[in-house]
mmCIF file of C-alpha atoms in Angstrom:
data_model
loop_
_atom_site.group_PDB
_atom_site.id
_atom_site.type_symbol
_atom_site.label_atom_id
_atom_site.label_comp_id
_atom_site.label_asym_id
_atom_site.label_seq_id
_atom_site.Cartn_x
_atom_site.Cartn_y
_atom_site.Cartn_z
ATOM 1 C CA UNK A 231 -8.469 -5.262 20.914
ATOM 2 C CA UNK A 232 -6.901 -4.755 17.582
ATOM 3 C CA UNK A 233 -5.512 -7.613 15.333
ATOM 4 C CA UNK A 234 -2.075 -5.782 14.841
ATOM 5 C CA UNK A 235 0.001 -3.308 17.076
ATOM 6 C CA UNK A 236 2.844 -1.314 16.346
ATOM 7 C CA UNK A 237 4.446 2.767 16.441
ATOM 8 C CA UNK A 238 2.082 4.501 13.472
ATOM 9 C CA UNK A 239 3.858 8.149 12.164
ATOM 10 C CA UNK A 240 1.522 10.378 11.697
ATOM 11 C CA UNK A 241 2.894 13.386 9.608
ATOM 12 C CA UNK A 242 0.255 15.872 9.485
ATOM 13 C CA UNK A 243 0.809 19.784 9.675
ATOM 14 C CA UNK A 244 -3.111 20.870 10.616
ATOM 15 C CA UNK A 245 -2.715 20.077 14.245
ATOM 16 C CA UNK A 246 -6.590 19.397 15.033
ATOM 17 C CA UNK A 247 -6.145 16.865 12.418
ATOM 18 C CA UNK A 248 -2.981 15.036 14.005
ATOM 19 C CA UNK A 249 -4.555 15.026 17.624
ATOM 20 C CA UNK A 250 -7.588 13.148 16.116
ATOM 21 C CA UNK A 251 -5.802 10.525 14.169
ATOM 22 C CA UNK A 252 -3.416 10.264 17.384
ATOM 23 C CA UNK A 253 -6.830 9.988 19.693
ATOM 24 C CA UNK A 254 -8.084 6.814 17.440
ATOM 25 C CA UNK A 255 -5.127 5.207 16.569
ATOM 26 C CA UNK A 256 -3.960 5.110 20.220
ATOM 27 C CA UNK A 257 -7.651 4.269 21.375
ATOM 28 C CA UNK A 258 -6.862 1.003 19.293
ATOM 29 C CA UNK A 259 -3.368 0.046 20.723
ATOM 30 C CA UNK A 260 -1.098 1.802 18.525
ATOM 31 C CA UNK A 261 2.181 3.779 19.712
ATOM 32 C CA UNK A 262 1.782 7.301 17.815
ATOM 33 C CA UNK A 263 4.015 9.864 16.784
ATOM 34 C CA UNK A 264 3.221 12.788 15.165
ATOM 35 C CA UNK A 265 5.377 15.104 12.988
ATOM 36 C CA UNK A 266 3.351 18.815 11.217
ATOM 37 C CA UNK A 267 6.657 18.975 8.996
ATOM 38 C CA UNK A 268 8.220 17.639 5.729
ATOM 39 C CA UNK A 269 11.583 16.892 6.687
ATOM 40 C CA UNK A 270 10.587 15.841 10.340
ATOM 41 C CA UNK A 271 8.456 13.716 9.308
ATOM 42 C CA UNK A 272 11.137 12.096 7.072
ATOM 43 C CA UNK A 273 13.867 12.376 9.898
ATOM 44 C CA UNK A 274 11.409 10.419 12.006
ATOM 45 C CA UNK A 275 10.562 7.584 9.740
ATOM 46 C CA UNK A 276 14.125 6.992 9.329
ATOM 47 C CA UNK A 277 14.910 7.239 13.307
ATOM 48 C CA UNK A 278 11.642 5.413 14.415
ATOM 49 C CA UNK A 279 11.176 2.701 11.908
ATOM 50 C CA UNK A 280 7.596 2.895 12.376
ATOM 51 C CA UNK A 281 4.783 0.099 11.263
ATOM 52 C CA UNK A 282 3.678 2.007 9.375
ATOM 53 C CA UNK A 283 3.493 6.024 7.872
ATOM 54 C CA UNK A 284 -0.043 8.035 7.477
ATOM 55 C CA UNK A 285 1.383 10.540 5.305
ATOM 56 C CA UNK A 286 -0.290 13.758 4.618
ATOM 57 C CA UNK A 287 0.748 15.202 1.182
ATOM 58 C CA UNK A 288 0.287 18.849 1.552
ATOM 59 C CA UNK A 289 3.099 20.125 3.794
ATOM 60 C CA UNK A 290 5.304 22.128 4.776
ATOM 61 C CA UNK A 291 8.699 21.836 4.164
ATOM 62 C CA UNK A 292 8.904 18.602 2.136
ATOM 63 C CA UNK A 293 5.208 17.435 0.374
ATOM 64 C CA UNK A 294 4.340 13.533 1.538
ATOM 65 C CA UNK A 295 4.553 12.639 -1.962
ATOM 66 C CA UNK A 296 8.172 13.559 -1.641
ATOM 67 C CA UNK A 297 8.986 11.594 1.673
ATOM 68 C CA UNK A 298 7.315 8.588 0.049
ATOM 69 C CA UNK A 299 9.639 8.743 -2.802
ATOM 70 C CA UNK A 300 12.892 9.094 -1.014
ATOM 71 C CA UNK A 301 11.695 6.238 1.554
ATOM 72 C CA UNK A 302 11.128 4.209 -1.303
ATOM 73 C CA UNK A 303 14.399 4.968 -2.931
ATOM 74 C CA UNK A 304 16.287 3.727 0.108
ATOM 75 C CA UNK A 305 14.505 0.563 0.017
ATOM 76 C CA UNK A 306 11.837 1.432 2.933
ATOM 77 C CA UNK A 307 9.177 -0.247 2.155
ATOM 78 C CA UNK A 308 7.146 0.622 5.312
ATOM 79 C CA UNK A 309 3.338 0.746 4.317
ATOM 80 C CA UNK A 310 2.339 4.039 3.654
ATOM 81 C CA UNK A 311 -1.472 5.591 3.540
ATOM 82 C CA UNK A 312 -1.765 8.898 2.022
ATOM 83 C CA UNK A 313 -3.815 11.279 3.328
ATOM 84 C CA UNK A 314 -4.767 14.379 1.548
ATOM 85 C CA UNK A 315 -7.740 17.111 0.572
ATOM 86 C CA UNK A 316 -7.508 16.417 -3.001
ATOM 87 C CA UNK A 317 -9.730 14.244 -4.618
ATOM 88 C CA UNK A 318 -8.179 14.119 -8.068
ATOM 89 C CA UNK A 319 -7.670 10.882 -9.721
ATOM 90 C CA UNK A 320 -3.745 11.946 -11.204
ATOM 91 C CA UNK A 321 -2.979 12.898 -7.328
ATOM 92 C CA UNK A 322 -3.955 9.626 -6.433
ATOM 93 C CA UNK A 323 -2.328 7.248 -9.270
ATOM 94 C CA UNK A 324 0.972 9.138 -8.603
ATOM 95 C CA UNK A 325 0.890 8.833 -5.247
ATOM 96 C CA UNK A 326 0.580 4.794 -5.840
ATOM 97 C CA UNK A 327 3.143 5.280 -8.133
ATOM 98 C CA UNK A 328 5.745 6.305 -6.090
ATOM 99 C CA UNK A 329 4.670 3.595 -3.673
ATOM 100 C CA UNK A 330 2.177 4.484 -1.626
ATOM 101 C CA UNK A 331 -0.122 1.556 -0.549
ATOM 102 C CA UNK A 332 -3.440 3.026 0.421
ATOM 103 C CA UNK A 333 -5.141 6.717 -0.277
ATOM 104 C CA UNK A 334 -7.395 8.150 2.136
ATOM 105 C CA UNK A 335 -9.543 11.798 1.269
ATOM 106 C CA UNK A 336 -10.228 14.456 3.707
ATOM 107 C CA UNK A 337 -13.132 14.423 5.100
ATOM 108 C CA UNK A 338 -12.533 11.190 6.601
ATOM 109 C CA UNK A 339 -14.199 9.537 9.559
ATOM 110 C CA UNK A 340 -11.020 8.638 12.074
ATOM 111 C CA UNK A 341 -12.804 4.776 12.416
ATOM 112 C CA UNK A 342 -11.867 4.210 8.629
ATOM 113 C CA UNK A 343 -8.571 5.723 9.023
ATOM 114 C CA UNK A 344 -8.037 3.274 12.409
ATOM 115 C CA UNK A 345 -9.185 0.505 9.710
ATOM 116 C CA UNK A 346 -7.207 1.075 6.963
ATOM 117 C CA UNK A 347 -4.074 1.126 9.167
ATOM 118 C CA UNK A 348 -4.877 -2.122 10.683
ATOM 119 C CA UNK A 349 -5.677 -3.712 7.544
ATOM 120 C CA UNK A 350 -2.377 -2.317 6.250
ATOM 121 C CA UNK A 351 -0.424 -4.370 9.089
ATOM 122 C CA UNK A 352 -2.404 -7.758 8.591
ATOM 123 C CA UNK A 353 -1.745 -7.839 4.945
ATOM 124 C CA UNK A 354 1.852 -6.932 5.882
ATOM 125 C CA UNK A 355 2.562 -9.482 8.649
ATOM 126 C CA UNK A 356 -0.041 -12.037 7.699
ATOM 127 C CA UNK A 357 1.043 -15.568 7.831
ATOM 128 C CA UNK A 358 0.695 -18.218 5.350
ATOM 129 C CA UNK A 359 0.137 -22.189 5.594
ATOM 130 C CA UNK A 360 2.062 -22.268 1.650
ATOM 131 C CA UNK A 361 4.050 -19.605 2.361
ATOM 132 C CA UNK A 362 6.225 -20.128 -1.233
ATOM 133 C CA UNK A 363 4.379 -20.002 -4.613
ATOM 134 C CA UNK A 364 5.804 -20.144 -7.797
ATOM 135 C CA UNK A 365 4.172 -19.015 -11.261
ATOM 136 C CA UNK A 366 6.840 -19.303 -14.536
ATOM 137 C CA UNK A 367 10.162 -17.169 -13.745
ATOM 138 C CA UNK A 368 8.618 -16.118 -10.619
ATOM 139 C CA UNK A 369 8.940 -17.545 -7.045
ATOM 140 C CA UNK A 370 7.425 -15.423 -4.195
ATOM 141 C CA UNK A 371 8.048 -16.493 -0.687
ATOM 142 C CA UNK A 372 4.894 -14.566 1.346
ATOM 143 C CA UNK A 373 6.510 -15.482 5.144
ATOM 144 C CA UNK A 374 9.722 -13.945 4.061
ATOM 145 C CA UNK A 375 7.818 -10.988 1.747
ATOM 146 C CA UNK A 376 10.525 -11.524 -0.919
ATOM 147 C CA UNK A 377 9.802 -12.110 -4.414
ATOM 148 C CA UNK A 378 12.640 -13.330 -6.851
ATOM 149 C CA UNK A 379 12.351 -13.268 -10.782
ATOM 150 C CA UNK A 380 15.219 -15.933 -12.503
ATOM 151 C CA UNK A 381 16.757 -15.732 -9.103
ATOM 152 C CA UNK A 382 16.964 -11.769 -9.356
ATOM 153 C CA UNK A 383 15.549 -10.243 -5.712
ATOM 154 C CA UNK A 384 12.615 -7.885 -6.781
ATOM 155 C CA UNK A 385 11.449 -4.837 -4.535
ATOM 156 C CA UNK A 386 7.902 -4.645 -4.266
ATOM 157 C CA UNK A 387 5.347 -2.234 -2.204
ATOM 158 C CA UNK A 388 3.172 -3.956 0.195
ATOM 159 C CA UNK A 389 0.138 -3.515 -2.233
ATOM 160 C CA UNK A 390 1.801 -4.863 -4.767
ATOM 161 C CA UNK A 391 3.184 -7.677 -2.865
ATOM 162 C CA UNK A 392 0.042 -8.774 -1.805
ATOM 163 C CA UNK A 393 -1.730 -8.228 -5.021
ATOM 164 C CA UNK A 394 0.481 -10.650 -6.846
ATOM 165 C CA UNK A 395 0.443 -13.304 -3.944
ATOM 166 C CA UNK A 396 -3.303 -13.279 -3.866
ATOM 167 C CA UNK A 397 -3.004 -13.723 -7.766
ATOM 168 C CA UNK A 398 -0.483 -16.149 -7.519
ATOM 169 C CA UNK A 399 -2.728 -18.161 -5.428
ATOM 170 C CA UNK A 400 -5.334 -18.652 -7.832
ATOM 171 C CA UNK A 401 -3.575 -19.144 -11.286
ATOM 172 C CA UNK A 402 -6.022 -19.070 -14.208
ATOM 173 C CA UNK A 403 -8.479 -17.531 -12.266
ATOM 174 C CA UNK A 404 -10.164 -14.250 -13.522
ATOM 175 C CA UNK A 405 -10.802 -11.375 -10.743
ATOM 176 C CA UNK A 406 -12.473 -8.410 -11.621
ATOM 177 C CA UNK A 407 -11.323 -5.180 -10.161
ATOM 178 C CA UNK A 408 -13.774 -4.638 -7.731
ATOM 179 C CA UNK A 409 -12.746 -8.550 -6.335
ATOM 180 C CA UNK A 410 -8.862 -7.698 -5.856
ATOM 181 C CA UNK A 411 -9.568 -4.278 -4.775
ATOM 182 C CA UNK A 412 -11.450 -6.256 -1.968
ATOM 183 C CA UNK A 413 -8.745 -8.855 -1.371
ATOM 184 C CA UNK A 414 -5.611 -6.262 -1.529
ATOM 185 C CA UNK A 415 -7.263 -3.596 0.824
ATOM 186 C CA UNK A 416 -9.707 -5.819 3.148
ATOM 187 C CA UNK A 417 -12.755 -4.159 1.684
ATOM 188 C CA UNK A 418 -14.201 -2.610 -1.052
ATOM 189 C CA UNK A 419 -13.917 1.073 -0.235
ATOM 190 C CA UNK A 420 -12.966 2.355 -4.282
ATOM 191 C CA UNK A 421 -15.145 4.218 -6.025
ATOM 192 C CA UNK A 422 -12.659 4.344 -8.611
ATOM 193 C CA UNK A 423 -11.456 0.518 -9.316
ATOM 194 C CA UNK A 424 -8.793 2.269 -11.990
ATOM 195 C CA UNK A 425 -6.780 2.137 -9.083
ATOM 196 C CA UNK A 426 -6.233 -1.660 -9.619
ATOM 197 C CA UNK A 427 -5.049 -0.781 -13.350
ATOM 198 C CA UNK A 428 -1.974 1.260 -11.908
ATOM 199 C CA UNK A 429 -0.697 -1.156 -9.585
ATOM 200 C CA UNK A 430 -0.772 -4.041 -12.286
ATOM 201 C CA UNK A 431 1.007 -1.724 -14.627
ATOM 202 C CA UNK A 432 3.771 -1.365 -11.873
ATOM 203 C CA UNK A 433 3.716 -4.579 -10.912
ATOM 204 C CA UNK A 434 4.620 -5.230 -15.373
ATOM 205 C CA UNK A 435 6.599 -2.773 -15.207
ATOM 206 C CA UNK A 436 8.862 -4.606 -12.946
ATOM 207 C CA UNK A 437 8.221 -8.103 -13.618
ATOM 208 C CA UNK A 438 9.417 -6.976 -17.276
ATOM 209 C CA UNK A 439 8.998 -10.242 -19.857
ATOM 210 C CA UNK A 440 8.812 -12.155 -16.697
ATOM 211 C CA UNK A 441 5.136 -10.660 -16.088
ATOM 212 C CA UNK A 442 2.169 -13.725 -15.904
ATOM 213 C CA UNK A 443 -0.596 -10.522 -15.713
ATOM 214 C CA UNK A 444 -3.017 -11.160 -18.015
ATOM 215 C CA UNK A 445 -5.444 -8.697 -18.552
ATOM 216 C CA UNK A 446 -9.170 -10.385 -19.503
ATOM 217 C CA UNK A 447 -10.773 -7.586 -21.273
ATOM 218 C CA UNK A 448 -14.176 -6.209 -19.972
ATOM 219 C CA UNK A 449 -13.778 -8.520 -17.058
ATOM 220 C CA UNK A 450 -10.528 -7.885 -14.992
ATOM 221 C CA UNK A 451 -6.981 -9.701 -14.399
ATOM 222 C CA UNK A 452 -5.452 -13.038 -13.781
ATOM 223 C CA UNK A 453 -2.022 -14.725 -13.757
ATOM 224 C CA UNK A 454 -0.861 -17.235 -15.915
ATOM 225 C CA UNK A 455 2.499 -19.013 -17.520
ATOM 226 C CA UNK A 456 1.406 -16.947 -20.760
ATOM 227 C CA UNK A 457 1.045 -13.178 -19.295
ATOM 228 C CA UNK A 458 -0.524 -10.219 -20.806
#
């Protein structure tokens, strides 16, 4: 039986595609419901409130990328896994950039995509024994997902949430890419551990001079009262 259940939204527009994800994800305990267009797909994650979105980027009507941005610009912060045929590293650092938690590239086997959902919902529901942790101007409370920066609420994607918790958790210790990529997603399934180097540039981005990142050059990243 699988750790986490929930409705998944499957927007996908190749049909033999849909039925397959549907097939597995079901198979594992999950409610399904599929959408092959744009703007249903959008319609539907704002009627159905789903766990979370496997979002296909090339489609019809409105591209995923697209529905991931207006979600996001709403304040939906459902996790989102991006599914597409393209391989390209710029497709996938803008698709984290406009908030998209996880990246998965056709050809796919359907048991990864069943994992990478689940893992999704842990990291997004997981509990905590020291559930508040606080690092300079920053206090993050992981059982109520919020983080707050001089008492200033600050949105953050589940990745990116759970990237700077895990960090958070360790001050002064230095994790090298291939580490958090383990820790954020469950596993190491990157080729390409650049990844990791986009979301701690959003994470700066909004932390602003607040930010404990510090980068440890040649090795990876840690957090600490001094930043960069």
């Amino acid at each position: 039986m699988p750790e986490s259940k929930g409705l998944v939204l499957v927007v996908e527009d190749e049909r033999n595609i849909a039925d397959l994800q549907r097939r597995y994800l079901s198979r594992e305990g999950f409610g399904v419901h599929v959408e092959t267009e744009g703007h249903a797909g959008l319609a539907a994650a704002r009627r159905l409130r789903p766990a979370a979105i496997v979002l296909d980027i090339a489609l019809p009507g409105m591209d995923g990328m697209e529905i991931c941005r207006r979600l996001r610009e709403e304040g939906d912060w459902t996790p989102v896994l991006f599914v597409t045929a393209r391989d390209e590293v710029t497709d996938r650092i803008l698709g984290l950039e406009l908030g998209g938690d996880d990246y998965l590239t056709k050809p796919f086997s359907p048991q990864e995509l069943v994992a990478r959902v689940r893992s999704l919902l842990r990291r997004a529901a997981g509990p905590d024994r020291d559930p508040v942790r606080r690092v300079g101007h920053l206090v993050l409370d992981t059982g109520r997902r919020t983080l707050h920066v001089d008492d200033r609420p600050v949105e953050l994607t589940t990745t990116e949430f759970n990237l700077l918790a895990f960090l958070m958790q360790h001050p002064g210790q230095v994790f090298t890419r291939e580490q958090l990529l383990a820790q954020v997603w469950g596993y190491a399934g990157y080729r390409d551990t650049r990844v990791m180097d986009v979301y701690v540039s959003q994470l700066r981005a909004k932390l602003g001079n607040a930010s404990p990142l510090r980068t440890v050059r040649g090795v990876g990243y840690s957090v600490s009262d001094g930043g960069r």
